[in-house]
Amino acid sequence: MKLRTKLFVALVSLSSSAGVMAAGENNVGSCGWGSKLFAGQSGIFPQAFAGITNLSFGNQTFAISSGTSGCTQDGAVSSSWQTALFIDGNKEKLARDISRGQGETLDSLAKLLGVSDNDKAHLYLTARQNFDRIFPSAQASTDDILQGFQQVLAQDDTLKVYTAKL
Amino acid sequence: MFPAGPLLMRVLCVVLALTSSLAAADDYLTELVAAASARSLHQDPQWQALLHYKARAGLFGLRSLADDSRFFNAPDGKTNPQAELAATLAAFFSTDAETAEQQNPQCRFMARYQWLKATLSFDANRLPEQPCARFHAWREKLDPERITLVFASAYLNNPSSAYGHTLLRVDRVGQADNTSLLAYAISYAARADDTNALLFGLKGLFGGYNGTYAMSPYYQKVAEYNDFENRDLWEYELALTPAEIERILAHVWELGPINFDYFFFDENCAYQLLLLLDVARPSLALADEFPLWAIPADTIRAVAQIPGLVRRTVFRPSRSTVLKTRIAGMDAGQIERALALARIGTPLDPPSMASAPAAELDLAYDYLDYRRERGDLQGPEVAQRLRALLSARSKLDEPGELSIPTPAVRPEQGHRSGRIGLTLGRLEGHAFQELRLRPAYHDLLDAQAGFLAGSQIDFFNVVLRHANDSGQVALERFDIAHVVSLSLRDSLLKPTAWSAYFGADRLRKGDGTEGMRGRITVMGGQAYGLTNCCQWHLLAGGDIQGSKRLEDGYAAGGGAKAGVQVDLSAAWRVAAGVRYFHYFLGEEHTAREARLEARLTLSTDWALRFEAAEQRELGARSTTVSATLYRHF
């Protein structure tokens, strides 16, 4: 019941904190989206939609190896963060689409990676056949998924060119 | 005169130059203000739209709906369009450099700047243009090509969502339907942080909350509405010109941190988005069509009625709609096996998963994920099973794409929100006529197309009755709120049906006394549907009534109600119900009612309704029959 109440309230807040445009205030360097609940919570499938509850700025939800200072500028995601944030916010749907070899979330990821139309079918097939490597466990973090994806792409002659945007 | 050294000369030169450039700036400002005044630009619909000036009911003159001093450059900017325009022009002369924390006024008020620059033909030599790097970077990230208006259908379990919700989506260049998740969405919502539902309701109704515009990735909105709240989404692609799209975006940039008082009825999400569309094209004047209240579906209707404004629509089904479509194409055996695969508490059985067909794995996964999303099932066991299902699925070479039919009637194509009715009836043989008026929204017997099945949201339903005998007109009922949700249970989904009533009606006692009675009733239970036939429901709950005519002034008790609805054809719906309540506090008594109703749809906004009811309460037994002609408006 408590969770329900919290979510009920949070539902109303909707996107009140997420991605507020900064026509006057500082909004540089915040990473307000992505799933805060993922942090410290195991499981590839989180228990409630993170984007609604407890929105706050400045929380990195997964380890950043690139060392950039922030992932949004005035509410728009900087390109170097786009793919990572998208995967972080769409983990379950991505896993589902990859396992089926089709789906909107997978199409969107392909677009972010800049995959050409010719290569899409091959990407989807390769990803599906390597599902277990990309999502090694139910506790896989976004970092794990990114790494798994990177390895799978790197080992394929046609697809290795797309690791650049991962 | 003392000898003027080179340094002093330079200083003097600088001072002189500054003074003259300030004077020049002053001159140019004066010119611009004069030009604006001569053309009455402050009365231009574009300026009025940009500043959100409205003549609200009950207030004299124009007031801006923005409730934030940061939105205005003039101290009286909220009520004085002309002063605001002059002060905005003055602000544009600022040479403040842009930082991460602050913007130059030209950038902060980008839409105003762009419009005034074009309309007054700013001379860049006399009014230098600021670089506005932050705005341009933001706009570039959006990469806009189209604007889509998105409507999330009604969600009865959250009062602020009962009427639906609207938001705008900024579609990117080259975006296709299957990559719309990557777009940005602009939404207006209240920043509410009250956990007390009553406080939340009151503050939401009376402007106790601040509302702001915010931007987020569309995939987040889809997850929020489609998945978490289980609402279907309707996407209306708008035919706006590139210039109009630029104007909306520049204006959204201006609105970023600005607070508006959020009013649930009239200045809500739907209304605010209309203001954005009016900025794009002031001749639309959409917001003016909603002076008193704005119901989201009505605002979509207003947009859809502008010829050529909606280019196409896309339907995005909720998770429960997807599940219902899946099971419609499967037999009982397949569903049973799929549920077994999804069952928590049994050990994971890789062999049975490995040999399961794609359709069963897909249903098992979607169902379990749906339960997890709702919070019914949680924990590592759920995560393990979900992953195992997908792993097994990945071994199958079968896309298994599910084609979800788009409902024939869109939300804005259903009946209109207001309803007025004229009734002829007889109570125990005594004739009467009634005038029935309901401002919003929909009940179980109204034409169902375009509305959430099994839903009823009635607000401020007023019935005035004229009895031939007495020749008097009296209030028969005033239903402040009557909300019902009869979501049907099926083999997969088991929602709770519920209803809540708050209002007053006329009670008639066996001894002839009558008077108004206030009442609150809350009930919960279950509703079932039999395919292609009918729905029936059973609810139980409590009722508290207060009236001068009651002993001790009140009565409280509990009871149950059962009902069935049958759609005999597209036009005819028949409903029958019985109700039994026993009041054991206050005036003890039993109330029983049996009711039969039928509705004949004449057209989208016209219907006939026939009612027959027999009531026994407070010593009176009465039979009422009536026929009503309803018109939706």
PDB file of N, CA and C in Angstrom, chain B residues 205-289:
ATOM      1  N   LEU B 205      -7.791  21.156  -7.466  1.00  0.00           N
ATOM      2  CA  LEU B 205      -8.964  21.829  -7.993  1.00  0.00           C
ATOM      3  C   LEU B 205      -8.845  23.343  -7.892  1.00  0.00           C
ATOM      4  N   PHE B 206      -8.190  23.821  -6.846  1.00  0.00           N
ATOM      5  CA  PHE B 206      -8.222  25.258  -6.587  1.00  0.00           C
ATOM      6  C   PHE B 206      -6.891  25.965  -6.753  1.00  0.00           C
ATOM      7  N   GLY B 207      -6.006  25.409  -7.542  1.00  0.00           N
ATOM      8  CA  GLY B 207      -4.787  26.131  -7.869  1.00  0.00           C
ATOM      9  C   GLY B 207      -3.731  26.090  -6.790  1.00  0.00           C
ATOM     10  N   GLY B 208      -3.787  25.078  -5.950  1.00  0.00           N
ATOM     11  CA  GLY B 208      -2.803  25.001  -4.882  1.00  0.00           C
ATOM     12  C   GLY B 208      -1.453  24.481  -5.319  1.00  0.00           C
ATOM     13  N   TYR B 209      -1.387  24.029  -6.549  1.00  0.00           N
ATOM     14  CA  TYR B 209      -0.114  23.499  -7.017  1.00  0.00           C
ATOM     15  C   TYR B 209       0.461  24.369  -8.118  1.00  0.00           C
ATOM     16  N   ASN B 210       1.789  24.311  -8.234  1.00  0.00           N
ATOM     17  CA  ASN B 210       2.431  24.914  -9.390  1.00  0.00           C
ATOM     18  C   ASN B 210       2.475  23.896 -10.507  1.00  0.00           C
ATOM     19  N   GLY B 211       2.254  24.398 -11.705  1.00  0.00           N
ATOM     20  CA  GLY B 211       2.413  23.526 -12.859  1.00  0.00           C
ATOM     21  C   GLY B 211       3.562  24.065 -13.680  1.00  0.00           C
ATOM     22  N   THR B 212       4.304  23.175 -14.264  1.00  0.00           N
ATOM     23  CA  THR B 212       5.379  23.617 -15.154  1.00  0.00           C
ATOM     24  C   THR B 212       5.408  22.726 -16.385  1.00  0.00           C
ATOM     25  N   TYR B 213       6.032  23.280 -17.397  1.00  0.00           N
ATOM     26  CA  TYR B 213       6.284  22.501 -18.599  1.00  0.00           C
ATOM     27  C   TYR B 213       7.601  21.767 -18.401  1.00  0.00           C
ATOM     28  N   ALA B 214       7.682  20.586 -18.915  1.00  0.00           N
ATOM     29  CA  ALA B 214       8.943  19.856 -18.813  1.00  0.00           C
ATOM     30  C   ALA B 214       9.119  18.992 -20.043  1.00  0.00           C
ATOM     31  N   MET B 215      10.351  18.640 -20.277  1.00  0.00           N
ATOM     32  CA  MET B 215      10.677  17.841 -21.449  1.00  0.00           C
ATOM     33  C   MET B 215      11.307  16.540 -20.993  1.00  0.00           C
ATOM     34  N   SER B 216      10.950  15.474 -21.638  1.00  0.00           N
ATOM     35  CA  SER B 216      11.570  14.190 -21.311  1.00  0.00           C
ATOM     36  C   SER B 216      11.545  13.313 -22.551  1.00  0.00           C
ATOM     37  N   PRO B 217      12.343  12.266 -22.559  1.00  0.00           N
ATOM     38  CA  PRO B 217      12.331  11.396 -23.740  1.00  0.00           C
ATOM     39  C   PRO B 217      10.978  10.704 -23.857  1.00  0.00           C
ATOM     40  N   TYR B 218      10.497  10.574 -25.057  1.00  0.00           N
ATOM     41  CA  TYR B 218       9.178   9.981 -25.264  1.00  0.00           C
ATOM     42  C   TYR B 218       9.116   8.565 -24.725  1.00  0.00           C
ATOM     43  N   TYR B 219      10.210   7.843 -24.784  1.00  0.00           N
ATOM     44  CA  TYR B 219      10.146   6.465 -24.285  1.00  0.00           C
ATOM     45  C   TYR B 219       9.797   6.429 -22.806  1.00  0.00           C
ATOM     46  N   GLN B 220      10.172   7.484 -22.115  1.00  0.00           N
ATOM     47  CA  GLN B 220       9.823   7.548 -20.697  1.00  0.00           C
ATOM     48  C   GLN B 220       8.319   7.752 -20.521  1.00  0.00           C
ATOM     49  N   LYS B 221       7.731   8.570 -21.372  1.00  0.00           N
ATOM     50  CA  LYS B 221       6.287   8.792 -21.309  1.00  0.00           C
ATOM     51  C   LYS B 221       5.527   7.523 -21.680  1.00  0.00           C
ATOM     52  N   VAL B 222       6.041   6.839 -22.700  1.00  0.00           N
ATOM     53  CA  VAL B 222       5.395   5.591 -23.107  1.00  0.00           C
ATOM     54  C   VAL B 222       5.425   4.611 -21.944  1.00  0.00           C
ATOM     55  N   ALA B 223       6.564   4.518 -21.268  1.00  0.00           N
ATOM     56  CA  ALA B 223       6.674   3.605 -20.135  1.00  0.00           C
ATOM     57  C   ALA B 223       5.719   4.019 -19.023  1.00  0.00           C
ATOM     58  N   GLU B 224       5.597   5.313 -18.796  1.00  0.00           N
ATOM     59  CA  GLU B 224       4.716   5.815 -17.748  1.00  0.00           C
ATOM     60  C   GLU B 224       3.259   5.530 -18.044  1.00  0.00           C
ATOM     61  N   TYR B 225       2.804   5.909 -19.214  1.00  0.00           N
ATOM     62  CA  TYR B 225       1.384   5.811 -19.512  1.00  0.00           C
ATOM     63  C   TYR B 225       0.966   4.471 -20.072  1.00  0.00           C
ATOM     64  N   ASN B 226       1.701   4.043 -21.074  1.00  0.00           N
ATOM     65  CA  ASN B 226       1.386   2.795 -21.754  1.00  0.00           C
ATOM     66  C   ASN B 226       1.557   1.598 -20.836  1.00  0.00           C
ATOM     67  N   ASP B 227       2.713   1.561 -20.167  1.00  0.00           N
ATOM     68  CA  ASP B 227       3.069   0.371 -19.405  1.00  0.00           C
ATOM     69  C   ASP B 227       2.606   0.467 -17.970  1.00  0.00           C
ATOM     70  N   PHE B 228       3.102   1.463 -17.255  1.00  0.00           N
ATOM     71  CA  PHE B 228       2.827   1.515 -15.836  1.00  0.00           C
ATOM     72  C   PHE B 228       1.352   1.782 -15.552  1.00  0.00           C
ATOM     73  N   GLU B 229       0.766   2.724 -16.260  1.00  0.00           N
ATOM     74  CA  GLU B 229      -0.631   3.042 -16.000  1.00  0.00           C
ATOM     75  C   GLU B 229      -1.569   2.310 -16.926  1.00  0.00           C
ATOM     76  N   ASN B 230      -1.043   1.548 -17.847  1.00  0.00           N
ATOM     77  CA  ASN B 230      -1.888   0.782 -18.741  1.00  0.00           C
ATOM     78  C   ASN B 230      -2.910   1.603 -19.500  1.00  0.00           C
ATOM     79  N   ARG B 231      -2.444   2.638 -20.138  1.00  0.00           N
ATOM     80  CA  ARG B 231      -3.355   3.461 -20.913  1.00  0.00           C
ATOM     81  C   ARG B 231      -2.968   3.379 -22.376  1.00  0.00           C
ATOM     82  N   ASP B 232      -3.977   3.300 -23.217  1.00  0.00           N
ATOM     83  CA  ASP B 232      -3.698   3.366 -24.645  1.00  0.00           C
ATOM     84  C   ASP B 232      -3.259   4.790 -24.979  1.00  0.00           C
ATOM     85  N   LEU B 233      -2.356   4.904 -25.945  1.00  0.00           N
ATOM     86  CA  LEU B 233      -1.920   6.227 -26.389  1.00  0.00           C
ATOM     87  C   LEU B 233      -2.377   6.438 -27.822  1.00  0.00           C
ATOM     88  N   TRP B 234      -2.877   7.627 -28.084  1.00  0.00           N
ATOM     89  CA  TRP B 234      -3.250   8.002 -29.448  1.00  0.00           C
ATOM     90  C   TRP B 234      -2.348   9.157 -29.869  1.00  0.00           C
ATOM     91  N   GLU B 235      -1.703   8.984 -31.012  1.00  0.00           N
ATOM     92  CA  GLU B 235      -0.750   9.992 -31.480  1.00  0.00           C
ATOM     93  C   GLU B 235      -1.327  10.686 -32.716  1.00  0.00           C
ATOM     94  N   TYR B 236      -1.480  12.002 -32.604  1.00  0.00           N
ATOM     95  CA  TYR B 236      -2.059  12.778 -33.707  1.00  0.00           C
ATOM     96  C   TYR B 236      -0.966  13.630 -34.332  1.00  0.00           C
ATOM     97  N   GLU B 237      -0.547  13.255 -35.531  1.00  0.00           N
ATOM     98  CA  GLU B 237       0.511  14.014 -36.181  1.00  0.00           C
ATOM     99  C   GLU B 237      -0.075  15.308 -36.718  1.00  0.00           C
ATOM    100  N   LEU B 238       0.520  16.442 -36.346  1.00  0.00           N
ATOM    101  CA  LEU B 238      -0.032  17.741 -36.736  1.00  0.00           C
ATOM    102  C   LEU B 238       0.678  18.290 -37.964  1.00  0.00           C
ATOM    103  N   ALA B 239      -0.104  18.939 -38.820  1.00  0.00           N
ATOM    104  CA  ALA B 239       0.462  19.543 -40.027  1.00  0.00           C
ATOM    105  C   ALA B 239       0.817  20.992 -39.735  1.00  0.00           C
ATOM    106  N   LEU B 240       1.886  21.201 -38.995  1.00  0.00           N
ATOM    107  CA  LEU B 240       2.347  22.552 -38.711  1.00  0.00           C
ATOM    108  C   LEU B 240       3.493  22.880 -39.651  1.00  0.00           C
ATOM    109  N   THR B 241       3.607  24.156 -40.038  1.00  0.00           N
ATOM    110  CA  THR B 241       4.702  24.531 -40.933  1.00  0.00           C
ATOM    111  C   THR B 241       6.008  24.589 -40.135  1.00  0.00           C
ATOM    112  N   PRO B 242       7.135  24.543 -40.836  1.00  0.00           N
ATOM    113  CA  PRO B 242       8.432  24.637 -40.140  1.00  0.00           C
ATOM    114  C   PRO B 242       8.524  25.892 -39.267  1.00  0.00           C
ATOM    115  N   ALA B 243       8.016  27.022 -39.783  1.00  0.00           N
ATOM    116  CA  ALA B 243       8.072  28.248 -38.989  1.00  0.00           C
ATOM    117  C   ALA B 243       7.242  28.107 -37.720  1.00  0.00           C
ATOM    118  N   GLU B 244       6.095  27.450 -37.830  1.00  0.00           N
ATOM    119  CA  GLU B 244       5.229  27.261 -36.660  1.00  0.00           C
ATOM    120  C   GLU B 244       5.907  26.356 -35.643  1.00  0.00           C
ATOM    121  N   ILE B 245       6.585  25.340 -36.139  1.00  0.00           N
ATOM    122  CA  ILE B 245       7.287  24.434 -35.233  1.00  0.00           C
ATOM    123  C   ILE B 245       8.401  25.183 -34.515  1.00  0.00           C
ATOM    124  N   GLU B 246       9.124  26.027 -35.235  1.00  0.00           N
ATOM    125  CA  GLU B 246      10.187  26.809 -34.603  1.00  0.00           C
ATOM    126  C   GLU B 246       9.624  27.688 -33.505  1.00  0.00           C
ATOM    127  N   ARG B 247       8.458  28.262 -33.777  1.00  0.00           N
ATOM    128  CA  ARG B 247       7.848  29.161 -32.796  1.00  0.00           C
ATOM    129  C   ARG B 247       7.466  28.409 -31.530  1.00  0.00           C
ATOM    130  N   ILE B 248       6.885  27.218 -31.702  1.00  0.00           N
ATOM    131  CA  ILE B 248       6.517  26.430 -30.520  1.00  0.00           C
ATOM    132  C   ILE B 248       7.765  26.117 -29.703  1.00  0.00           C
ATOM    133  N   LEU B 249       8.808  25.684 -30.370  1.00  0.00           N
ATOM    134  CA  LEU B 249      10.007  25.291 -29.632  1.00  0.00           C
ATOM    135  C   LEU B 249      10.654  26.485 -28.943  1.00  0.00           C
ATOM    136  N   ALA B 250      10.722  27.604 -29.657  1.00  0.00           N
ATOM    137  CA  ALA B 250      11.296  28.794 -29.024  1.00  0.00           C
ATOM    138  C   ALA B 250      10.463  29.182 -27.814  1.00  0.00           C
ATOM    139  N   HIS B 251       9.163  29.026 -27.911  1.00  0.00           N
ATOM    140  CA  HIS B 251       8.289  29.376 -26.794  1.00  0.00           C
ATOM    141  C   HIS B 251       8.436  28.390 -25.641  1.00  0.00           C
ATOM    142  N   VAL B 252       8.546  27.113 -25.964  1.00  0.00           N
ATOM    143  CA  VAL B 252       8.768  26.112 -24.927  1.00  0.00           C
ATOM    144  C   VAL B 252      10.058  26.427 -24.171  1.00  0.00           C
ATOM    145  N   TRP B 253      11.058  26.879 -24.901  1.00  0.00           N
ATOM    146  CA  TRP B 253      12.319  27.293 -24.262  1.00  0.00           C
ATOM    147  C   TRP B 253      12.061  28.434 -23.269  1.00  0.00           C
ATOM    148  N   GLU B 254      11.209  29.387 -23.671  1.00  0.00           N
ATOM    149  CA  GLU B 254      10.877  30.503 -22.782  1.00  0.00           C
ATOM    150  C   GLU B 254      10.167  30.029 -21.532  1.00  0.00           C
ATOM    151  N   LEU B 255       9.401  28.980 -21.665  1.00  0.00           N
ATOM    152  CA  LEU B 255       8.548  28.544 -20.566  1.00  0.00           C
ATOM    153  C   LEU B 255       9.254  27.683 -19.539  1.00  0.00           C
ATOM    154  N   GLY B 256      10.412  27.184 -19.915  1.00  0.00           N
ATOM    155  CA  GLY B 256      11.116  26.205 -19.085  1.00  0.00           C
ATOM    156  C   GLY B 256      10.812  26.205 -17.599  1.00  0.00           C
ATOM    157  N   PRO B 257      11.361  27.175 -16.867  1.00  0.00           N
ATOM    158  CA  PRO B 257      11.212  27.113 -15.416  1.00  0.00           C
ATOM    159  C   PRO B 257       9.998  27.879 -14.906  1.00  0.00           C
ATOM    160  N   ILE B 258       9.145  28.383 -15.773  1.00  0.00           N
ATOM    161  CA  ILE B 258       8.066  29.278 -15.347  1.00  0.00           C
ATOM    162  C   ILE B 258       6.942  28.495 -14.674  1.00  0.00           C
ATOM    163  N   ASN B 259       6.483  29.042 -13.570  1.00  0.00           N
ATOM    164  CA  ASN B 259       5.388  28.417 -12.840  1.00  0.00           C
ATOM    165  C   ASN B 259       4.038  28.965 -13.255  1.00  0.00           C
ATOM    166  N   PHE B 260       3.099  28.071 -13.391  1.00  0.00           N
ATOM    167  CA  PHE B 260       1.709  28.452 -13.594  1.00  0.00           C
ATOM    168  C   PHE B 260       0.918  27.829 -12.457  1.00  0.00           C
ATOM    169  N   ASP B 261      -0.125  28.497 -12.025  1.00  0.00           N
ATOM    170  CA  ASP B 261      -0.992  27.853 -11.045  1.00  0.00           C
ATOM    171  C   ASP B 261      -1.759  26.755 -11.768  1.00  0.00           C
ATOM    172  N   TYR B 262      -1.660  25.572 -11.241  1.00  0.00           N
ATOM    173  CA  TYR B 262      -2.310  24.435 -11.891  1.00  0.00           C
ATOM    174  C   TYR B 262      -3.741  24.293 -11.388  1.00  0.00           C
ATOM    175  N   PHE B 263      -4.669  24.318 -12.297  1.00  0.00           N
ATOM    176  CA  PHE B 263      -6.067  24.101 -11.940  1.00  0.00           C
ATOM    177  C   PHE B 263      -6.565  22.882 -12.674  1.00  0.00           C
ATOM    178  N   PHE B 264      -7.049  21.910 -11.915  1.00  0.00           N
ATOM    179  CA  PHE B 264      -7.444  20.646 -12.511  1.00  0.00           C
ATOM    180  C   PHE B 264      -8.476  20.808 -13.618  1.00  0.00           C
ATOM    181  N   PHE B 265      -9.420  21.717 -13.413  1.00  0.00           N
ATOM    182  CA  PHE B 265     -10.509  21.822 -14.391  1.00  0.00           C
ATOM    183  C   PHE B 265     -10.147  22.652 -15.599  1.00  0.00           C
ATOM    184  N   ASP B 266      -9.610  23.865 -15.355  1.00  0.00           N
ATOM    185  CA  ASP B 266      -9.496  24.738 -16.508  1.00  0.00           C
ATOM    186  C   ASP B 266      -8.083  25.024 -16.980  1.00  0.00           C
ATOM    187  N   GLU B 267      -7.123  25.111 -16.106  1.00  0.00           N
ATOM    188  CA  GLU B 267      -5.756  25.367 -16.592  1.00  0.00           C
ATOM    189  C   GLU B 267      -4.919  24.114 -16.369  1.00  0.00           C
ATOM    190  N   ASN B 268      -5.341  23.084 -17.043  1.00  0.00           N
ATOM    191  CA  ASN B 268      -4.672  21.807 -16.852  1.00  0.00           C
ATOM    192  C   ASN B 268      -3.790  21.473 -18.043  1.00  0.00           C
ATOM    193  N   CYS B 269      -3.309  20.255 -18.101  1.00  0.00           N
ATOM    194  CA  CYS B 269      -2.358  19.863 -19.149  1.00  0.00           C
ATOM    195  C   CYS B 269      -2.912  20.125 -20.535  1.00  0.00           C
ATOM    196  N   ALA B 270      -4.179  19.784 -20.721  1.00  0.00           N
ATOM    197  CA  ALA B 270      -4.750  19.896 -22.057  1.00  0.00           C
ATOM    198  C   ALA B 270      -4.850  21.359 -22.477  1.00  0.00           C
ATOM    199  N   TYR B 271      -5.283  22.201 -21.556  1.00  0.00           N
ATOM    200  CA  TYR B 271      -5.430  23.616 -21.868  1.00  0.00           C
ATOM    201  C   TYR B 271      -4.086  24.253 -22.194  1.00  0.00           C
ATOM    202  N   GLN B 272      -3.087  23.937 -21.393  1.00  0.00           N
ATOM    203  CA  GLN B 272      -1.772  24.540 -21.602  1.00  0.00           C
ATOM    204  C   GLN B 272      -1.187  24.147 -22.943  1.00  0.00           C
ATOM    205  N   LEU B 273      -1.439  22.934 -23.383  1.00  0.00           N
ATOM    206  CA  LEU B 273      -0.900  22.536 -24.685  1.00  0.00           C
ATOM    207  C   LEU B 273      -1.612  23.273 -25.813  1.00  0.00           C
ATOM    208  N   LEU B 274      -2.879  23.572 -25.604  1.00  0.00           N
ATOM    209  CA  LEU B 274      -3.578  24.380 -26.610  1.00  0.00           C
ATOM    210  C   LEU B 274      -2.929  25.757 -26.719  1.00  0.00           C
ATOM    211  N   LEU B 275      -2.479  26.284 -25.576  1.00  0.00           N
ATOM    212  CA  LEU B 275      -1.802  27.588 -25.599  1.00  0.00           C
ATOM    213  C   LEU B 275      -0.550  27.506 -26.466  1.00  0.00           C
ATOM    214  N   LEU B 276       0.135  26.370 -26.410  1.00  0.00           N
ATOM    215  CA  LEU B 276       1.330  26.209 -27.240  1.00  0.00           C
ATOM    216  C   LEU B 276       0.959  26.207 -28.716  1.00  0.00           C
ATOM    217  N   LEU B 277      -0.117  25.497 -29.047  1.00  0.00           N
ATOM    218  CA  LEU B 277      -0.535  25.449 -30.448  1.00  0.00           C
ATOM    219  C   LEU B 277      -0.976  26.835 -30.911  1.00  0.00           C
ATOM    220  N   ASP B 278      -1.598  27.603 -30.017  1.00  0.00           N
ATOM    221  CA  ASP B 278      -2.008  28.956 -30.376  1.00  0.00           C
ATOM    222  C   ASP B 278      -0.806  29.845 -30.623  1.00  0.00           C
ATOM    223  N   VAL B 279       0.297  29.592 -29.940  1.00  0.00           N
ATOM    224  CA  VAL B 279       1.518  30.355 -30.198  1.00  0.00           C
ATOM    225  C   VAL B 279       2.020  30.038 -31.601  1.00  0.00           C
ATOM    226  N   ALA B 280       1.923  28.777 -31.991  1.00  0.00           N
ATOM    227  CA  ALA B 280       2.376  28.401 -33.324  1.00  0.00           C
ATOM    228  C   ALA B 280       1.542  29.106 -34.389  1.00  0.00           C
ATOM    229  N   ARG B 281       0.242  29.133 -34.142  1.00  0.00           N
ATOM    230  CA  ARG B 281      -0.664  29.715 -35.129  1.00  0.00           C
ATOM    231  C   ARG B 281      -1.812  30.397 -34.378  1.00  0.00           C
ATOM    232  N   PRO B 282      -1.659  31.698 -34.057  1.00  0.00           N
ATOM    233  CA  PRO B 282      -2.668  32.383 -33.241  1.00  0.00           C
ATOM    234  C   PRO B 282      -4.068  32.309 -33.828  1.00  0.00           C
ATOM    235  N   SER B 283      -4.168  32.166 -35.128  1.00  0.00           N
ATOM    236  CA  SER B 283      -5.510  32.123 -35.719  1.00  0.00           C
ATOM    237  C   SER B 283      -6.269  30.874 -35.299  1.00  0.00           C
ATOM    238  N   LEU B 284      -5.572  29.886 -34.768  1.00  0.00           N
ATOM    239  CA  LEU B 284      -6.274  28.690 -34.293  1.00  0.00           C
ATOM    240  C   LEU B 284      -7.193  29.037 -33.129  1.00  0.00           C
ATOM    241  N   ALA B 285      -6.728  29.921 -32.260  1.00  0.00           N
ATOM    242  CA  ALA B 285      -7.494  30.364 -31.074  1.00  0.00           C
ATOM    243  C   ALA B 285      -8.140  29.171 -30.361  1.00  0.00           C
ATOM    244  N   LEU B 286      -7.392  28.096 -30.204  1.00  0.00           N
ATOM    245  CA  LEU B 286      -7.943  26.883 -29.605  1.00  0.00           C
ATOM    246  C   LEU B 286      -8.289  27.090 -28.131  1.00  0.00           C
ATOM    247  N   ALA B 287      -7.402  27.755 -27.415  1.00  0.00           N
ATOM    248  CA  ALA B 287      -7.616  27.897 -25.976  1.00  0.00           C
ATOM    249  C   ALA B 287      -8.909  28.663 -25.692  1.00  0.00           C
ATOM    250  N   ASP B 288      -9.267  29.597 -26.573  1.00  0.00           N
ATOM    251  CA  ASP B 288     -10.475  30.382 -26.348  1.00  0.00           C
ATOM    252  C   ASP B 288     -11.737  29.538 -26.424  1.00  0.00           C
ATOM    253  N   GLU B 289     -11.639  28.348 -26.999  1.00  0.00           N
ATOM    254  CA  GLU B 289     -12.826  27.487 -27.049  1.00  0.00           C
ATOM    255  C   GLU B 289     -13.100  26.838 -25.704  1.00  0.00           C
TER     256      GLU B 289
END
